[in-house]
CSV table of C-alpha atoms in Angstrom, one decimal:
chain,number,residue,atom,x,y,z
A,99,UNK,CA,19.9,-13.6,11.1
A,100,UNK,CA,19.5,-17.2,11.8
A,101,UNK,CA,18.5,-20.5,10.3
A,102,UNK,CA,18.1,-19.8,6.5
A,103,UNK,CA,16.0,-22.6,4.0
A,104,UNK,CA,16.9,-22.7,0.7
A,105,UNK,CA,15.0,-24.1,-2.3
A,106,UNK,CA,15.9,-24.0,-5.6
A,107,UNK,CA,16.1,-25.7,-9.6
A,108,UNK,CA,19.9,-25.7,-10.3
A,109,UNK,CA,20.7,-25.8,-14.2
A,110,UNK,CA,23.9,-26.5,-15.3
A,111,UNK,CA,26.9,-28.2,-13.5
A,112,UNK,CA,26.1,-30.1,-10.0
A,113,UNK,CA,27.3,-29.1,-7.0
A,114,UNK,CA,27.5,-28.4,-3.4
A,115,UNK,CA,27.2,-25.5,-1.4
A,116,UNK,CA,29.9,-23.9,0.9
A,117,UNK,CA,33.1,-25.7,0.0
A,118,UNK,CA,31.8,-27.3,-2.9
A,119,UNK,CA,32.1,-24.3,-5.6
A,120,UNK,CA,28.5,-22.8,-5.1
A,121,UNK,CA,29.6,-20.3,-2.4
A,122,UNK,CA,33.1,-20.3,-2.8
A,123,UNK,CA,34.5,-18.4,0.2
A,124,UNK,CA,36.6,-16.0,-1.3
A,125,UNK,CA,38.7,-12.9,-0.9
A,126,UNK,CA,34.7,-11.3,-1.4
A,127,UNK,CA,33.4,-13.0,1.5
A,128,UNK,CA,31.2,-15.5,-0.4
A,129,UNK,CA,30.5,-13.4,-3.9
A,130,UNK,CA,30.2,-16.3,-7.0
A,131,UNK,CA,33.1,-17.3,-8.6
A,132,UNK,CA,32.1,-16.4,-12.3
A,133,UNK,CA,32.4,-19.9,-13.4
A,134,UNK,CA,29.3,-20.6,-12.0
A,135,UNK,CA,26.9,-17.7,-13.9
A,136,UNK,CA,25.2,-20.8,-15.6
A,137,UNK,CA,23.2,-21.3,-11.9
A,138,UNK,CA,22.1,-17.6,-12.7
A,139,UNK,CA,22.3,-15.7,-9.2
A,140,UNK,CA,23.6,-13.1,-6.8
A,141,UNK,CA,25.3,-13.1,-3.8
A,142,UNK,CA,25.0,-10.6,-1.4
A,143,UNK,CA,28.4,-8.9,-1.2
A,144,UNK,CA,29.4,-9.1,2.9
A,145,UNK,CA,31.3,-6.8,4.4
A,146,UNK,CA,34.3,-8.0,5.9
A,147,UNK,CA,33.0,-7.3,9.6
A,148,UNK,CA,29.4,-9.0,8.9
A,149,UNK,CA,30.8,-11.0,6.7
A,150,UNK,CA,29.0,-14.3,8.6
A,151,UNK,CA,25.6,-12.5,7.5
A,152,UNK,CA,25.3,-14.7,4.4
A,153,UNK,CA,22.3,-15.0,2.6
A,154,UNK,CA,21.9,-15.1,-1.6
A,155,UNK,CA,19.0,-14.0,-4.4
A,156,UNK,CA,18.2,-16.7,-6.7
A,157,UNK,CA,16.7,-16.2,-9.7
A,158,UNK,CA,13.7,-18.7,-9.5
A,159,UNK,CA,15.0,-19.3,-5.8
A,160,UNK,CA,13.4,-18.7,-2.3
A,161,UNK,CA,15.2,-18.0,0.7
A,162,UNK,CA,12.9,-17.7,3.9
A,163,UNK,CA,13.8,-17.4,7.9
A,164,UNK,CA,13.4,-20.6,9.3
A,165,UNK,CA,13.3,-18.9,13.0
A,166,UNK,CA,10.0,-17.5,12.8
A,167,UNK,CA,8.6,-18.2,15.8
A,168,UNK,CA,8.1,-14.4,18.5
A,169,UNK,CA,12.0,-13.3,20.0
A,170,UNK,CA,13.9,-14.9,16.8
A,171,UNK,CA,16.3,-11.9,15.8
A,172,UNK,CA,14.8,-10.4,12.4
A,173,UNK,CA,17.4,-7.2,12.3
A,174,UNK,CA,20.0,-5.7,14.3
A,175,UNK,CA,19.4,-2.2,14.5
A,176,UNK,CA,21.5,0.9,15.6
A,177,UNK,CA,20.4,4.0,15.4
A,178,UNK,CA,22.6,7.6,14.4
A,179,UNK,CA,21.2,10.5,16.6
A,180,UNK,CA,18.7,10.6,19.3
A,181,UNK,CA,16.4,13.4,18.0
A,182,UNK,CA,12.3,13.5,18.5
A,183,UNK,CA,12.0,11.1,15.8
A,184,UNK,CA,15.1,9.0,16.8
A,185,UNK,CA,13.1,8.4,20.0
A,186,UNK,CA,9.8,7.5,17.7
A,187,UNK,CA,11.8,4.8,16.1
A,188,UNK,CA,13.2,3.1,18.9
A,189,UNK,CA,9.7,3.1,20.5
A,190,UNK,CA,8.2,1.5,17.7
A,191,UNK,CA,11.3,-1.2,17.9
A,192,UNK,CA,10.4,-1.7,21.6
A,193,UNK,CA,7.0,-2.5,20.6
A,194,UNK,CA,8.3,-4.9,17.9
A,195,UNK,CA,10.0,-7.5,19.7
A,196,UNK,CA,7.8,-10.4,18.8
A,197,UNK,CA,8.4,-10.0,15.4
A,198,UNK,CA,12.3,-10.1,16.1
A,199,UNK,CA,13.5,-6.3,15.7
A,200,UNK,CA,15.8,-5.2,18.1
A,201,UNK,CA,17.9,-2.4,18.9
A,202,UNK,CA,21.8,-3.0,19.6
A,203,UNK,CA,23.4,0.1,19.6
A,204,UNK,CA,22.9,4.1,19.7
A,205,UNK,CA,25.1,6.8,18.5
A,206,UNK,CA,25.4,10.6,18.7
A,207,UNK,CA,27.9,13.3,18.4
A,208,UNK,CA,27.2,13.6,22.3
A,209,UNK,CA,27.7,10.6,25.0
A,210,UNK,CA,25.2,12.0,27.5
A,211,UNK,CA,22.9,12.1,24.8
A,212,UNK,CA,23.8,8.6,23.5
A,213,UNK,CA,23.5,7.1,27.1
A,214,UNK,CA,20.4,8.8,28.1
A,215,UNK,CA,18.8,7.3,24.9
A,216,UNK,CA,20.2,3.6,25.7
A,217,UNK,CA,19.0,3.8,29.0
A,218,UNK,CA,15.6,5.0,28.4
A,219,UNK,CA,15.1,2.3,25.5
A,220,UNK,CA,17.6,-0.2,27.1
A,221,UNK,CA,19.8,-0.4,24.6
A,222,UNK,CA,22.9,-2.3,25.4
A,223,UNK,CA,25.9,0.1,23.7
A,224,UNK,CA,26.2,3.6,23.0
A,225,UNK,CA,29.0,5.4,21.2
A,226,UNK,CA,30.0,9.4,21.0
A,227,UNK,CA,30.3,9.4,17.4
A,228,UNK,CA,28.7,8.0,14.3
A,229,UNK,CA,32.0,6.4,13.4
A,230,UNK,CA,32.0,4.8,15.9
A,231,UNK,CA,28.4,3.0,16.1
A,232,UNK,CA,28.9,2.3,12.0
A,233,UNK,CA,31.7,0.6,13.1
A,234,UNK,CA,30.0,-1.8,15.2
A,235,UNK,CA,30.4,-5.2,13.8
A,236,UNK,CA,26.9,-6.0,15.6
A,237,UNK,CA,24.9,-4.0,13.8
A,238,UNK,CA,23.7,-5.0,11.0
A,239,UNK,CA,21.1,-1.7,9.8
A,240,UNK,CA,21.2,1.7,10.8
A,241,UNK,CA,18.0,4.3,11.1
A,242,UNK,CA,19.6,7.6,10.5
A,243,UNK,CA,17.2,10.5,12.2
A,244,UNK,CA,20.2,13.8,11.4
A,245,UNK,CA,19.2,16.8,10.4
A,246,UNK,CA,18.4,17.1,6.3
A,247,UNK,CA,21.8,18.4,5.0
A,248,UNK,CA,23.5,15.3,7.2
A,249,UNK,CA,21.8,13.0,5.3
A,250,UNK,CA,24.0,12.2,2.2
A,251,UNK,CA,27.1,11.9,4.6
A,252,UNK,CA,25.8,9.6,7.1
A,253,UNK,CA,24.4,7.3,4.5
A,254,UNK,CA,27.6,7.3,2.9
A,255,UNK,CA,29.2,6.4,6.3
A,256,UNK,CA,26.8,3.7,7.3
A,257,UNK,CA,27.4,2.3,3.7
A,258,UNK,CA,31.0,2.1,3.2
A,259,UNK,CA,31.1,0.6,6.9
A,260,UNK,CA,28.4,-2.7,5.6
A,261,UNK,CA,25.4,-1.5,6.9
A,262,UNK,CA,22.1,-1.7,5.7
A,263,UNK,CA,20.6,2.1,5.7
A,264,UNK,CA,17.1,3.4,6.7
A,265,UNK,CA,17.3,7.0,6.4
A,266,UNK,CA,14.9,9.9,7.2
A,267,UNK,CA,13.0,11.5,5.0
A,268,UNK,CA,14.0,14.1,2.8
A,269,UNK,CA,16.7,11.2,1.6
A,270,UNK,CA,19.0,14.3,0.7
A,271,UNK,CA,18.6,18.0,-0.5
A,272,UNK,CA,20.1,17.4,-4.2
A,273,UNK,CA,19.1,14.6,-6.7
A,274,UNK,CA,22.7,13.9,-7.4
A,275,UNK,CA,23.3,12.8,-3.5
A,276,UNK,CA,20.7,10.7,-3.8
A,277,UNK,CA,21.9,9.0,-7.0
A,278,UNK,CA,25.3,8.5,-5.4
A,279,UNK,CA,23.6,6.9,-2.7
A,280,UNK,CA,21.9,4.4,-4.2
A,281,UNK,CA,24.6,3.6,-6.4
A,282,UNK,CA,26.7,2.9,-3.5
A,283,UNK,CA,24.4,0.8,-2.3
A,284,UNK,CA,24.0,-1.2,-5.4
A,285,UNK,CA,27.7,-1.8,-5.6
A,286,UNK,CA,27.9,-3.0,-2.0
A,287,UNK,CA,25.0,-5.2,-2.1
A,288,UNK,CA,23.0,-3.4,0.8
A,289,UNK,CA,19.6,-2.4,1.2
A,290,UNK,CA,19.1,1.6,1.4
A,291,UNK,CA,15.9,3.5,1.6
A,292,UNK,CA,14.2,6.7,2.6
A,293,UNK,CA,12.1,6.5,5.2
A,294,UNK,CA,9.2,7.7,3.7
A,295,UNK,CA,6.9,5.9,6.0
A,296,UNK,CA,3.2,6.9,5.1
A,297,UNK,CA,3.8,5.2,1.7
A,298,UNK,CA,3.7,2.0,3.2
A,299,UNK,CA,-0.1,2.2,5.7
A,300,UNK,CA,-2.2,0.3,5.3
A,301,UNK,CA,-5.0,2.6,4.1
A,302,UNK,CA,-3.1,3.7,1.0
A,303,UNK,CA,-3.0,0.4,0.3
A,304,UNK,CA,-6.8,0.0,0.1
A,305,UNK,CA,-6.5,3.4,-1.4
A,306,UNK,CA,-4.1,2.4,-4.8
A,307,UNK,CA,-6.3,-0.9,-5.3
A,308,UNK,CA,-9.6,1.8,-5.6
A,309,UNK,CA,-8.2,4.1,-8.0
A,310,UNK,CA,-6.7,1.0,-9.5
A,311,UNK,CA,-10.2,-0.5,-10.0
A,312,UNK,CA,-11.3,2.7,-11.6
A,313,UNK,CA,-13.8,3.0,-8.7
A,314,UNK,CA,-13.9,7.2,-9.1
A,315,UNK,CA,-13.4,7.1,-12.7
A,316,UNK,CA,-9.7,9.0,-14.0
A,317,UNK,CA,-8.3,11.4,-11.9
A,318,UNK,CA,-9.2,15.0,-12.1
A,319,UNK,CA,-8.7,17.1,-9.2
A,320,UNK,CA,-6.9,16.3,-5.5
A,321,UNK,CA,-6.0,19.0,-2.7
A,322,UNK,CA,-3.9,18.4,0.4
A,323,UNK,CA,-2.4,20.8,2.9
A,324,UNK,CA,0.0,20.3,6.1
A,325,UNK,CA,0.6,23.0,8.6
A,326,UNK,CA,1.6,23.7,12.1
A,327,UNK,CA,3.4,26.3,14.0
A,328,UNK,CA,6.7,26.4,15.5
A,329,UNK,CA,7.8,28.4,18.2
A,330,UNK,CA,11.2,28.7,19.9
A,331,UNK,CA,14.1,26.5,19.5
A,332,UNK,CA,12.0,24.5,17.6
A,333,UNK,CA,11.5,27.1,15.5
A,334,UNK,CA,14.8,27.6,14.6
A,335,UNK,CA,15.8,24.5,13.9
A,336,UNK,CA,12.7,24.6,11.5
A,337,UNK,CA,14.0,27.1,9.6
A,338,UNK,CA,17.7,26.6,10.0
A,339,UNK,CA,18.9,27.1,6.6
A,340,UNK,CA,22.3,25.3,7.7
A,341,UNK,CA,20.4,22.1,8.4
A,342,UNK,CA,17.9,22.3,5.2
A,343,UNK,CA,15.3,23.8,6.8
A,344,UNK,CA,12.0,25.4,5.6
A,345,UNK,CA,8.4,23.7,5.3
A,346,UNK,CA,8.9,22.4,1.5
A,347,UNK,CA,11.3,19.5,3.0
A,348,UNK,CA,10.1,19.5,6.7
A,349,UNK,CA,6.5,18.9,5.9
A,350,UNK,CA,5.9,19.3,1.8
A,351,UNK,CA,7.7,16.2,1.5
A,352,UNK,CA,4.6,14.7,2.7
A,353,UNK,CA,2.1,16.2,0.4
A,354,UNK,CA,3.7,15.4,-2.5
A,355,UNK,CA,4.8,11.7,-1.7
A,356,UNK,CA,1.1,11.6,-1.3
A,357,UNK,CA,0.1,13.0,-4.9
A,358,UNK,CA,3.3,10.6,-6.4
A,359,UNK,CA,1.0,7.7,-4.4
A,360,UNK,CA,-2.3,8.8,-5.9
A,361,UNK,CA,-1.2,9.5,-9.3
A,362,UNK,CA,2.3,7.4,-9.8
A,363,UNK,CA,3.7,9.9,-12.1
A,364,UNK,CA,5.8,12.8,-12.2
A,365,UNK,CA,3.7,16.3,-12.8
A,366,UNK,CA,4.4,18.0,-16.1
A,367,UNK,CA,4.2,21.0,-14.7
A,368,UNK,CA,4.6,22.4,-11.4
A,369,UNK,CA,4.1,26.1,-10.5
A,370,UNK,CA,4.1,28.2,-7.8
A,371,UNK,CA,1.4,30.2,-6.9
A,372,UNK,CA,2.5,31.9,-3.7
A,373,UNK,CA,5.6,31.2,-1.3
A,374,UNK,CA,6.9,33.3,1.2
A,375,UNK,CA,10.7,33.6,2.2
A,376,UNK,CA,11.4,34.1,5.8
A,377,UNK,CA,14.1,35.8,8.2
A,378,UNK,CA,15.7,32.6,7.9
A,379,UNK,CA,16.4,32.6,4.4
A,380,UNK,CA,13.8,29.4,4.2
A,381,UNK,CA,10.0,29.2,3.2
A,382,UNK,CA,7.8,29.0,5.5
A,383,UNK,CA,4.5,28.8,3.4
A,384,UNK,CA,4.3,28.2,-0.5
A,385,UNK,CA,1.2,26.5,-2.4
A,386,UNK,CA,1.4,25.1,-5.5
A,387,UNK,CA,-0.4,23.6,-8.0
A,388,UNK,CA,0.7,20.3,-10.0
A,389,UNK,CA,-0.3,18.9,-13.7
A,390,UNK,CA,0.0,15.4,-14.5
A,391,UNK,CA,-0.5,13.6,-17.3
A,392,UNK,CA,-3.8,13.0,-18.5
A,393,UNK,CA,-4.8,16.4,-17.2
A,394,UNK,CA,-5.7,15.9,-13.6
A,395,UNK,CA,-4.6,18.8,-11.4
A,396,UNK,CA,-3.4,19.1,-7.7
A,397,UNK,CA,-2.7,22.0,-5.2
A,398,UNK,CA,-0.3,21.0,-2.6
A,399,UNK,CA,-0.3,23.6,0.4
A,400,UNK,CA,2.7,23.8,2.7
A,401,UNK,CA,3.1,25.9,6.0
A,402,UNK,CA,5.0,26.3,9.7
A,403,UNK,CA,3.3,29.1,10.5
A,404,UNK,CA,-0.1,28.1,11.1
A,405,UNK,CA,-2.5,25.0,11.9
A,406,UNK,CA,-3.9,23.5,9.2
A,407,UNK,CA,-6.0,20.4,9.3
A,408,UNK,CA,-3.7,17.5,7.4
A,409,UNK,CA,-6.7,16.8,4.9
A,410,UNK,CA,-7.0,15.9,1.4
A,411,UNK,CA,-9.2,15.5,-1.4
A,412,UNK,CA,-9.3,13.6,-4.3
A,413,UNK,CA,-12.0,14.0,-7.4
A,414,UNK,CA,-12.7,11.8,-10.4
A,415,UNK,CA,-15.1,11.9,-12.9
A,416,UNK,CA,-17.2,8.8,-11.1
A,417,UNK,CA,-16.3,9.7,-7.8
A,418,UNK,CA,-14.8,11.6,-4.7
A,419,UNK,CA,-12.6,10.4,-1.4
A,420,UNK,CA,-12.0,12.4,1.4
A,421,UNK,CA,-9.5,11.8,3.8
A,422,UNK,CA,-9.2,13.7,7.0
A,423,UNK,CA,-6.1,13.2,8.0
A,424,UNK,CA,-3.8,12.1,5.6
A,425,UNK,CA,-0.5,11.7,7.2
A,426,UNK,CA,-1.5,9.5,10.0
A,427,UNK,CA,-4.0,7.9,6.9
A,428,UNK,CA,-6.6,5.0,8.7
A,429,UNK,CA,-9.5,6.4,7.5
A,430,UNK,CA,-11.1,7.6,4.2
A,431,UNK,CA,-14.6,8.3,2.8
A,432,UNK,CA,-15.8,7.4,-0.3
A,433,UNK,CA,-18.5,8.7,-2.7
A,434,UNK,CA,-19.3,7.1,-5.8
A,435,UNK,CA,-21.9,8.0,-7.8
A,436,UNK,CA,-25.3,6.0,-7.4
A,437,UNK,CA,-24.2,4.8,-3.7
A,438,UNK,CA,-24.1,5.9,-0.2
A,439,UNK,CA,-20.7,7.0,0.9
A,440,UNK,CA,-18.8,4.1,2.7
A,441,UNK,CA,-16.4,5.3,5.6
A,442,UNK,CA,-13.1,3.1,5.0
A,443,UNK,CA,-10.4,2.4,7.9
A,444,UNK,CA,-6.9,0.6,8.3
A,445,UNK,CA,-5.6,1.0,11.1
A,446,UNK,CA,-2.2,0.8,11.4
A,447,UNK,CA,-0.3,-1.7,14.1
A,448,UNK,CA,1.5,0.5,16.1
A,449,UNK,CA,1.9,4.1,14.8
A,450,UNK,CA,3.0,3.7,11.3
A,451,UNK,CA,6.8,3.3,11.6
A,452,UNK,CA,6.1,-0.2,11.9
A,453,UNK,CA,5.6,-1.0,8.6
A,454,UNK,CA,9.0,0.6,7.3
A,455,UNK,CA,10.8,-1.4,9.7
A,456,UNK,CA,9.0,-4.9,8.4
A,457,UNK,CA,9.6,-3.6,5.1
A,458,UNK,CA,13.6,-3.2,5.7
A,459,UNK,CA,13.8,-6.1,7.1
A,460,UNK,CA,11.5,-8.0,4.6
A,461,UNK,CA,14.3,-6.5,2.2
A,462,UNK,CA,17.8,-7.4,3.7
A,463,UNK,CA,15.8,-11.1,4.1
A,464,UNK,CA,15.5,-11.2,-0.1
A,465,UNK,CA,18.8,-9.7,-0.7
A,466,UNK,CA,17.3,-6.4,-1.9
A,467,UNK,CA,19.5,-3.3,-2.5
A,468,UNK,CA,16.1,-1.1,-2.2
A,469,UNK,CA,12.7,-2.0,-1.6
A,470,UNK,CA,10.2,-3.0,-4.7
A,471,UNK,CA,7.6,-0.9,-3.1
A,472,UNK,CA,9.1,2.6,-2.3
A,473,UNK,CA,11.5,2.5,-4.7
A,474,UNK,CA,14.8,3.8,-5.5
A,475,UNK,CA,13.0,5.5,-8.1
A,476,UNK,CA,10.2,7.5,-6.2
A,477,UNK,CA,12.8,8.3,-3.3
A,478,UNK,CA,15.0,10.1,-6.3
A,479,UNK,CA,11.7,11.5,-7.9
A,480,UNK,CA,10.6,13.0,-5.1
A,481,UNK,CA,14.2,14.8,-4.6
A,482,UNK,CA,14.2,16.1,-7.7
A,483,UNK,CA,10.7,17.4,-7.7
A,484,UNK,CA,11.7,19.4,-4.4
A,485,UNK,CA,15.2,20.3,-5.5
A,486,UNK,CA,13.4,22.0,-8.9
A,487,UNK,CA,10.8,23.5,-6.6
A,488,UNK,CA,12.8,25.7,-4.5
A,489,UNK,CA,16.0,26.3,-6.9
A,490,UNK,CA,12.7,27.9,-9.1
A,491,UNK,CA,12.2,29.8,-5.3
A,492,UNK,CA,16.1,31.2,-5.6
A,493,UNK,CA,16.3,29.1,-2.2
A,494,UNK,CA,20.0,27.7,-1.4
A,495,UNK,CA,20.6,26.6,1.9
A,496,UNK,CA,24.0,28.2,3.7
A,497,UNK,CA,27.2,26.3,2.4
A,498,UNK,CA,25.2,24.9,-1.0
A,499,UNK,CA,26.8,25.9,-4.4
């Protein structure tokens, strides 16, 4: 990260930067001396092995990337584990390289695996262990794609080693991990966030400034359902208790992420009409039904077992949107009352991983330990909400107290 402009109103004492008392370069590699609180700001806390990456928040202050222009470096990325959605990542980096993002390294509990990936996605380094790839001094943000119950320890790993985090979604499987986390992160002044990337299209977007405006009056009624079916290795995986498997996690995640965008509120209530337990000591179908305050209700339906369209519906007392798919969200319809329905579409960039990327990176740029727009707060909420869920269910997952 090149080439930093600073502007700012200093109050207080004059002085200098580097050298001169503003930046002292200390024993914290560059945290202010407290001497100088008067000029009211925060330093980025460096890790010793990135410690050149240094970059401040002002209060009142503005630091932008001078090296704007296509191929100038916006983040060093590595990525931990080369799963399916591993290799969705680094495509979506591949694709990014006018805007700066680039891959360095690739890590996995498996060197074949590890240099298969780099070659396919010409990566320049590969490592047989995730100690060793959060080790890199290089890397400067890690995209952790483990299974679920991984999650909390590789984050943990990435952070204690100075690296920014982007981690798959479900953050962790307990509300306490994910507290930890972002406390950690907090205390070593790096950015960490859940990959929760359909928070961030475009569409939903569009969609928060309509209910926003009041457009289909308050909230009363919305409906979404996921599905698909597994077969096979896949299927086991799916449902691997071990590895926090089951369809609440795998694929509910996304339904209610999308009722916490809708509605920005935690339900009051949350029941459980139906669920079903399988061989594997996992759900694999559950559908429940969600009160929020001001009285509007919502049935989220959950399933691997069987194909179900990823639609949703959303009701208010002016109006009605439909969206056919909302996972990959570019397009809604709209009904209000009095006019004929409008068909709405954003569509995204790439394929929708694009815009966590940008928003990491727009992030680590400001100094942010988590992002202002999928916050720490909705990450945690959304833990909590699936944690309560399934301990209601009797479901632990092997090894969990």
């Amino acid at each position: 990260m090149q080439g930093f402009c600073l502007t700012a109103v200093f109050f207080g004492r004059k002085t200098g930067l580097y050298g001169s008392g503003i930046f002292p370069e200390n024993e914290n590699h560059g945290i202010l001396n407290p001497k100088y609180s008067s000029l009211r700001f925060l330093m980025l806390k460096q890790h010793p092995q990135t410690a050149y990456r240094k970059y401040a928040v002002l209060i009142g202050t503005v630091f932008e990337n001078c090296d704007n222009k296509p191929g100038g470096t916006v983040m060093k990325w590595g990525i931990l584990a080369t799963g399916t959605i591993a290799k969705k990542f680094a495509s979506t980096v591949e694709q990014m390289g006018a805007e700066g993002e680039q891959i360095v390294a690739v890590g996995s509990r498996h060197l074949e695996s590890a240099q298969a990936f780099a070659q396919q996605y010409g990566i320049p380094r590969c490592y047989d262990s995730y100690e060793a790839l959060a080790a890199d001094p290089e890397v400067e943000a890690i995209y952790i794609a483990t299974p679920n119950t991984l999650h909390y320890e590789n984050c943990k790993l990435c952070l204690e080693q100075g690296k920014h985090v982007l981690c798959e979604k479900p953050f962790t499987i307990r509300p306490e991990q994910t507290q930890q986390l972002y406390r950690l992160a907090e205390e070593k002044h790096l950015f960490l966030m859940e990959a929760f990337w359909i928070w961030l299209l475009p569409l939903y977007d569009r969609l928060r400034e309509i209910l926003a405006a009041g457009t289909i009056g308050e909230l009363k009624q919305i409906t979404c359902q996921y599905g698909f079916v597994a077969s096979g290795a896949r299927k086991d995986r799916k449902f691997d208790s071990g590895l926090g498997g089951g369809a609440l996690l795998d694929i509910g995640i996304y339904n209610l992420g999308f009722l916490r965008i809708l509605t920005g509120q935690d339900p009051e209530k949350v029941e459980t009409k139906e669920v079903h337990i399988n061989e594997y000591g996992t759900d694999d179908y559950s559908r429940l039904v969600l009160t929020y305050p001001g009285g509007c209700k919502a049935e989220s339906v959950q399933t691997i077992g069987q194909e179900l369209e990823r639609n949703a519906r959303i009701v208010g007392t002016k109006g009605r949107i439909f969206l056919p798919d909302f996972q990959h969200a570019e397009a809604m319809t709209l009904e209000v009352e009095g006019k004929e329905p409008e068909v709405i579409r954003c569509p995204v960039d790439i394929n929708g991983f694009e815009y966590e990327i940008r928003e990491a990176s727009r992030c680590v740029k400001l100094g942010r330990t988590g992002s202002d727009r999928y916050t720490p707060r909705d990450s945690l909420a959304l833990t909590r909400l699936m944690y309560d869920t399934r301990m209601s269910w009797g479901m632990k997952f092997a090894g969990e107290v």
